PDB file of C-alpha atoms in Angstrom:
ATOM      1  CA  MET A   1       0.000   0.000   0.000  1.00  0.00           C
ATOM      2  CA  LYS A   2       2.839   2.367   0.878  1.00  0.00           C
ATOM      3  CA  ASN A   3       4.478   1.801  -2.552  1.00  0.00           C
ATOM      4  CA  PHE A   4       1.142   2.441  -4.260  1.00  0.00           C
ATOM      5  CA  LEU A   5       0.808   5.824  -2.484  1.00  0.00           C
ATOM      6  CA  ILE A   6       4.372   6.751  -3.455  1.00  0.00           C
ATOM      7  CA  VAL A   7       3.606   5.966  -7.116  1.00  0.00           C
ATOM      8  CA  ILE A   8       0.380   8.040  -7.057  1.00  0.00           C
ATOM      9  CA  ILE A   9       2.124  10.995  -5.405  1.00  0.00           C
ATOM     10  CA  SER A  10       4.988  10.770  -7.939  1.00  0.00           C
ATOM     11  CA  ILE A  11       2.572  10.746 -10.883  1.00  0.00           C
ATOM     12  CA  MET A  12       0.671  13.732  -9.467  1.00  0.00           C
ATOM     13  CA  SER A  13       3.937  15.641  -8.946  1.00  0.00           C
ATOM     14  CA  LEU A  14       5.051  14.952 -12.503  1.00  0.00           C
ATOM     15  CA  SER A  15       1.716  16.000 -13.972  1.00  0.00           C
ATOM     16  CA  MET A  16       1.888  19.319 -12.107  1.00  0.00           C
ATOM     17  CA  ASN A  17       5.276  20.049 -13.659  1.00  0.00           C
ATOM     18  CA  ILE A  18       4.150  19.353 -17.233  1.00  0.00           C
ATOM     19  CA  LYS A  19       3.676  22.625 -19.068  1.00  0.00           C
ATOM     20  CA  ALA A  20       0.217  23.131 -20.517  1.00  0.00           C
ATOM     21  CA  GLN A  21       0.599  23.960 -24.215  1.00  0.00           C
ATOM     22  CA  GLU A  22      -2.075  25.337 -26.488  1.00  0.00           C
ATOM     23  CA  LYS A  23      -2.093  26.060 -30.228  1.00  0.00           C
ATOM     24  CA  LEU A  24      -3.599  29.485 -30.984  1.00  0.00           C
ATOM     25  CA  ILE A  25      -4.664  29.722 -34.646  1.00  0.00           C
ATOM     26  CA  ILE A  26      -4.031  33.045 -36.413  1.00  0.00           C
ATOM     27  CA  ASN A  27      -6.946  34.725 -38.177  1.00  0.00           C
ATOM     28  CA  THR A  28      -5.344  35.054 -41.625  1.00  0.00           C
ATOM     29  CA  LYS A  29      -8.136  37.373 -42.871  1.00  0.00           C
ATOM     30  CA  SER A  30      -7.490  39.919 -40.076  1.00  0.00           C
ATOM     31  CA  SER A  31      -3.693  39.590 -40.066  1.00  0.00           C
ATOM     32  CA  THR A  32      -1.528  41.714 -42.376  1.00  0.00           C
ATOM     33  CA  ILE A  33       1.991  41.719 -43.746  1.00  0.00           C
ATOM     34  CA  LYS A  34       3.107  44.934 -45.413  1.00  0.00           C
ATOM     35  CA  TRP A  35       6.475  45.094 -47.183  1.00  0.00           C
ATOM     36  CA  ASN A  36       8.701  48.046 -48.111  1.00  0.00           C
ATOM     37  CA  GLY A  37      11.506  48.091 -50.649  1.00  0.00           C
ATOM     38  CA  TYR A  38      13.767  51.129 -50.547  1.00  0.00           C
ATOM     39  CA  TYR A  39      16.042  52.995 -52.915  1.00  0.00           C
ATOM     40  CA  THR A  40      19.655  53.242 -51.798  1.00  0.00           C
ATOM     41  CA  PHE A  41      20.553  56.823 -52.645  1.00  0.00           C
ATOM     42  CA  TYR A  42      17.302  58.716 -52.168  1.00  0.00           C
ATOM     43  CA  PHE A  43      14.057  58.525 -50.229  1.00  0.00           C
ATOM     44  CA  GLY A  44      11.325  56.418 -51.713  1.00  0.00           C
ATOM     45  CA  GLY A  45      10.793  52.963 -53.026  1.00  0.00           C
ATOM     46  CA  HIS A  46       7.850  50.602 -53.305  1.00  0.00           C
ATOM     47  CA  GLU A  47       5.459  49.057 -50.852  1.00  0.00           C
ATOM     48  CA  GLY A  48       2.800  46.412 -50.850  1.00  0.00           C
ATOM     49  CA  THR A  49       1.289  43.445 -49.104  1.00  0.00           C
ATOM     50  CA  ILE A  50       1.635  39.683 -48.982  1.00  0.00           C
ATOM     51  CA  ASN A  51      -0.746  37.166 -47.399  1.00  0.00           C
ATOM     52  CA  LEU A  52      -0.445  34.552 -44.698  1.00  0.00           C
ATOM     53  CA  THR A  53      -1.750  31.146 -45.742  1.00  0.00           C
ATOM     54  CA  GLU A  54      -1.794  29.795 -42.208  1.00  0.00           C
ATOM     55  CA  GLY A  55      -0.230  30.382 -38.849  1.00  0.00           C
ATOM     56  CA  TYR A  56      -0.385  29.724 -35.167  1.00  0.00           C
ATOM     57  CA  PHE A  57       1.242  30.636 -31.870  1.00  0.00           C
ATOM     58  CA  ILE A  58       2.229  28.087 -29.241  1.00  0.00           C
ATOM     59  CA  LYS A  59       1.087  29.203 -25.807  1.00  0.00           C
ATOM     60  CA  THR A  60       2.778  27.539 -22.848  1.00  0.00           C
ATOM     61  CA  ASN A  61       0.966  28.263 -19.603  1.00  0.00           C
ATOM     62  CA  ASP A  62       0.165  31.979 -19.988  1.00  0.00           C
ATOM     63  CA  LYS A  63       2.902  32.996 -22.454  1.00  0.00           C
ATOM     64  CA  ILE A  64       3.536  32.736 -26.180  1.00  0.00           C
ATOM     65  CA  THR A  65       6.627  30.529 -26.547  1.00  0.00           C
ATOM     66  CA  GLY A  66       6.620  29.662 -30.248  1.00  0.00           C
ATOM     67  CA  GLY A  67       4.727  29.674 -33.485  1.00  0.00           C
ATOM     68  CA  SER A  68       4.773  28.884 -37.163  1.00  0.00           C
ATOM     69  CA  PHE A  69       3.580  30.924 -40.150  1.00  0.00           C
ATOM     70  CA  ILE A  70       3.308  30.180 -43.889  1.00  0.00           C
ATOM     71  CA  ILE A  71       3.351  33.024 -46.426  1.00  0.00           C
ATOM     72  CA  ASP A  72       1.969  32.692 -49.966  1.00  0.00           C
ATOM     73  CA  MET A  73       4.571  34.398 -52.172  1.00  0.00           C
ATOM     74  CA  ASN A  74       2.122  34.420 -55.110  1.00  0.00           C
ATOM     75  CA  THR A  75       0.017  37.018 -53.248  1.00  0.00           C
ATOM     76  CA  LEU A  76       2.813  39.626 -53.317  1.00  0.00           C
ATOM     77  CA  VAL A  77       1.313  42.874 -54.666  1.00  0.00           C
ATOM     78  CA  SER A  78       2.348  46.507 -54.888  1.00  0.00           C
ATOM     79  CA  THR A  79       0.073  49.066 -53.227  1.00  0.00           C
ATOM     80  CA  ASP A  80       1.977  52.235 -54.136  1.00  0.00           C
ATOM     81  CA  ILE A  81       1.173  51.854 -57.846  1.00  0.00           C
ATOM     82  CA  GLU A  82      -2.598  51.664 -58.251  1.00  0.00           C
ATOM     83  CA  LYS A  83      -3.014  49.965 -61.627  1.00  0.00           C
ATOM     84  CA  GLY A  84      -1.728  49.561 -65.142  1.00  0.00           C
ATOM     85  CA  LYS A  85       1.420  48.330 -66.806  1.00  0.00           C
ATOM     86  CA  ALA A  86       3.834  49.763 -64.206  1.00  0.00           C
ATOM     87  CA  LYS A  87       2.051  47.879 -61.395  1.00  0.00           C
ATOM     88  CA  THR A  88       1.991  44.623 -63.363  1.00  0.00           C
ATOM     89  CA  ASN A  89       5.653  44.983 -64.375  1.00  0.00           C
ATOM     90  CA  LEU A  90       6.790  45.619 -60.786  1.00  0.00           C
ATOM     91  CA  GLU A  91       4.791  42.704 -59.358  1.00  0.00           C
ATOM     92  CA  ASN A  92       6.019  40.324 -62.068  1.00  0.00           C
ATOM     93  CA  HIS A  93       9.600  41.523 -61.579  1.00  0.00           C
ATOM     94  CA  LEU A  94       9.445  40.875 -57.824  1.00  0.00           C
ATOM     95  CA  LYS A  95       8.215  37.336 -58.535  1.00  0.00           C
ATOM     96  CA  ASP A  96      10.975  36.668 -61.118  1.00  0.00           C
ATOM     97  CA  PRO A  97      14.118  34.584 -60.383  1.00  0.00           C
ATOM     98  CA  ASP A  98      16.280  37.675 -59.689  1.00  0.00           C
ATOM     99  CA  PHE A  99      14.032  38.514 -56.733  1.00  0.00           C
ATOM    100  CA  PHE A 100      11.830  35.929 -54.999  1.00  0.00           C
ATOM    101  CA  ASP A 101      11.602  33.282 -57.759  1.00  0.00           C
ATOM    102  CA  VAL A 102       7.989  32.585 -56.809  1.00  0.00           C
ATOM    103  CA  GLN A 103       7.484  29.878 -59.418  1.00  0.00           C
ATOM    104  CA  LYS A 104      10.198  27.750 -57.764  1.00  0.00           C
ATOM    105  CA  HIS A 105       9.546  28.963 -54.210  1.00  0.00           C
ATOM    106  CA  PRO A 106       5.810  29.684 -53.804  1.00  0.00           C
ATOM    107  CA  LYS A 107       5.881  29.557 -49.990  1.00  0.00           C
ATOM    108  CA  ALA A 108       7.947  31.274 -47.325  1.00  0.00           C
ATOM    109  CA  SER A 109       7.827  30.535 -43.612  1.00  0.00           C
ATOM    110  CA  LEU A 110       8.723  31.943 -40.231  1.00  0.00           C
ATOM    111  CA  ILE A 111       9.122  29.698 -37.186  1.00  0.00           C
ATOM    112  CA  ILE A 112       9.457  31.303 -33.753  1.00  0.00           C
ATOM    113  CA  THR A 113      12.193  29.575 -31.747  1.00  0.00           C
ATOM    114  CA  LYS A 114      12.390  31.799 -28.644  1.00  0.00           C
ATOM    115  CA  VAL A 115      10.454  34.624 -27.014  1.00  0.00           C
ATOM    116  CA  LYS A 116      11.947  36.894 -24.357  1.00  0.00           C
ATOM    117  CA  TYR A 117       9.465  38.996 -22.368  1.00  0.00           C
ATOM    118  CA  PHE A 118       9.923  42.579 -21.173  1.00  0.00           C
ATOM    119  CA  LYS A 119       7.618  45.071 -19.473  1.00  0.00           C
ATOM    120  CA  ASP A 120       4.374  46.378 -21.013  1.00  0.00           C
ATOM    121  CA  GLY A 121       3.859  43.533 -23.471  1.00  0.00           C
ATOM    122  CA  ALA A 122       7.158  44.063 -25.295  1.00  0.00           C
ATOM    123  CA  VAL A 123       8.951  40.926 -26.463  1.00  0.00           C
ATOM    124  CA  ARG A 124      12.127  39.974 -28.315  1.00  0.00           C
ATOM    125  CA  ILE A 125      11.477  37.202 -30.819  1.00  0.00           C
ATOM    126  CA  GLU A 126      14.057  34.869 -32.304  1.00  0.00           C
ATOM    127  CA  ALA A 127      12.897  33.011 -35.383  1.00  0.00           C
ATOM    128  CA  ASN A 128      13.968  31.149 -38.498  1.00  0.00           C
ATOM    129  CA  LEU A 129      12.867  32.794 -41.745  1.00  0.00           C
ATOM    130  CA  THR A 130      12.787  30.680 -44.895  1.00  0.00           C
ATOM    131  CA  LEU A 131      12.780  32.472 -48.275  1.00  0.00           C
ATOM    132  CA  LYS A 132      13.720  30.826 -51.563  1.00  0.00           C
ATOM    133  CA  SER A 133      14.234  27.558 -49.616  1.00  0.00           C
ATOM    134  CA  ILE A 134      17.011  29.228 -47.576  1.00  0.00           C
ATOM    135  CA  THR A 135      16.553  29.326 -43.796  1.00  0.00           C
ATOM    136  CA  LYS A 136      18.330  31.982 -41.723  1.00  0.00           C
ATOM    137  CA  PRO A 137      17.844  33.152 -38.132  1.00  0.00           C
ATOM    138  CA  ILE A 138      16.377  36.592 -37.507  1.00  0.00           C
ATOM    139  CA  ASN A 139      15.320  38.480 -34.405  1.00  0.00           C
ATOM    140  CA  PHE A 140      13.052  41.456 -33.844  1.00  0.00           C
ATOM    141  CA  ASN A 141      11.054  43.279 -31.196  1.00  0.00           C
ATOM    142  CA  ALA A 142       7.278  43.005 -31.063  1.00  0.00           C
ATOM    143  CA  THR A 143       4.374  44.127 -28.913  1.00  0.00           C
ATOM    144  CA  MET A 144       1.781  41.745 -27.496  1.00  0.00           C
ATOM    145  CA  ASP A 145      -1.682  43.257 -27.055  1.00  0.00           C
ATOM    146  CA  TYR A 146      -3.408  40.637 -24.905  1.00  0.00           C
ATOM    147  CA  GLU A 147      -6.694  42.516 -24.654  1.00  0.00           C
ATOM    148  CA  ASN A 148      -7.121  42.629 -28.454  1.00  0.00           C
ATOM    149  CA  LYS A 149      -5.338  39.289 -29.055  1.00  0.00           C
ATOM    150  CA  ARG A 150      -2.795  40.854 -31.405  1.00  0.00           C
ATOM    151  CA  LEU A 151       0.967  40.938 -32.003  1.00  0.00           C
ATOM    152  CA  THR A 152       2.519  43.822 -33.953  1.00  0.00           C
ATOM    153  CA  THR A 153       6.076  44.290 -35.167  1.00  0.00           C
ATOM    154  CA  LYS A 154       8.224  46.177 -37.659  1.00  0.00           C
ATOM    155  CA  PHE A 155      11.589  44.845 -38.795  1.00  0.00           C
ATOM    156  CA  LYS A 156      14.001  44.736 -41.724  1.00  0.00           C
ATOM    157  CA  ILE A 157      15.996  41.931 -43.296  1.00  0.00           C
ATOM    158  CA  ASP A 158      19.007  41.982 -45.600  1.00  0.00           C
ATOM    159  CA  ARG A 159      17.652  40.377 -48.788  1.00  0.00           C
ATOM    160  CA  ARG A 160      21.114  39.141 -49.834  1.00  0.00           C
ATOM    161  CA  ARG A 161      21.128  36.572 -46.994  1.00  0.00           C
ATOM    162  CA  TRP A 162      18.355  34.749 -48.880  1.00  0.00           C
ATOM    163  CA  LYS A 163      19.920  35.239 -52.347  1.00  0.00           C
ATOM    164  CA  VAL A 164      17.454  37.915 -53.395  1.00  0.00           C
ATOM    165  CA  ASN A 165      20.317  39.366 -55.406  1.00  0.00           C
ATOM    166  CA  TYR A 166      18.898  41.847 -57.898  1.00  0.00           C
ATOM    167  CA  THR A 167      21.391  44.632 -58.584  1.00  0.00           C
ATOM    168  CA  SER A 168      20.580  47.768 -60.517  1.00  0.00           C
ATOM    169  CA  LYS A 169      22.770  48.878 -63.392  1.00  0.00           C
ATOM    170  CA  VAL A 170      21.952  52.498 -62.580  1.00  0.00           C
ATOM    171  CA  ARG A 171      23.661  53.802 -59.439  1.00  0.00           C
ATOM    172  CA  ASP A 172      21.012  56.421 -58.622  1.00  0.00           C
ATOM    173  CA  GLY A 173      18.203  53.896 -59.122  1.00  0.00           C
ATOM    174  CA  ALA A 174      19.799  51.169 -57.007  1.00  0.00           C
ATOM    175  CA  ILE A 175      17.603  49.426 -54.504  1.00  0.00           C
ATOM    176  CA  SER A 176      18.602  48.945 -50.917  1.00  0.00           C
ATOM    177  CA  ASP A 177      19.567  45.552 -49.565  1.00  0.00           C
ATOM    178  CA  ALA A 178      16.967  46.056 -46.825  1.00  0.00           C
ATOM    179  CA  ILE A 179      13.371  44.899 -47.072  1.00  0.00           C
ATOM    180  CA  GLY A 180      11.077  46.203 -44.363  1.00  0.00           C
ATOM    181  CA  PHE A 181       8.071  44.431 -42.894  1.00  0.00           C
ATOM    182  CA  ASP A 182       5.153  45.801 -40.871  1.00  0.00           C
ATOM    183  CA  VAL A 183       3.267  42.812 -39.447  1.00  0.00           C
ATOM    184  CA  THR A 184       0.027  42.489 -37.481  1.00  0.00           C
ATOM    185  CA  LEU A 185      -0.967  38.992 -36.374  1.00  0.00           C
ATOM    186  CA  GLN A 186      -4.501  38.705 -35.073  1.00  0.00           C
ATOM    187  CA  LEU A 187      -6.084  35.754 -33.285  1.00  0.00           C
TER     188      LEU A 187
END
């Protein structure tokens, strides 16, 4: 009987130490990813949007500890050019092999590997970003809005790390190596 009680108490102790994990599905219709491409030698550039196909956060106890997100590269559009040939040319060019090579690499992904919490809902996120089938670590700051079930962030990446290697032949028209992102993820 004594051994039986020891086993029961041990099992109860172990179960209390197991972290409760929950998968929180992202509302892809309410979430947004805005991109910005910049010129190197003067202010300006292009901007647009790209859509999430799916995504989720991993919640462990009361904190976000991970997540995974899939981006549909075919949805990349420009929003700074309203319509016409210039808009079509830019969007097609961004999808070509010298940029994102969307035909070969239709999906991109971001997997959160670590979240560090600060005061007032601020967090530091470490993640692996996969573009053009190349995975590289990135990190960025974000804000968690628990009341509205939303995460927001702005960050830049160096496109060359993922072999997005377009180079302009015209010095004054050269594009920056940085691509900016303004992301809102909504549950």
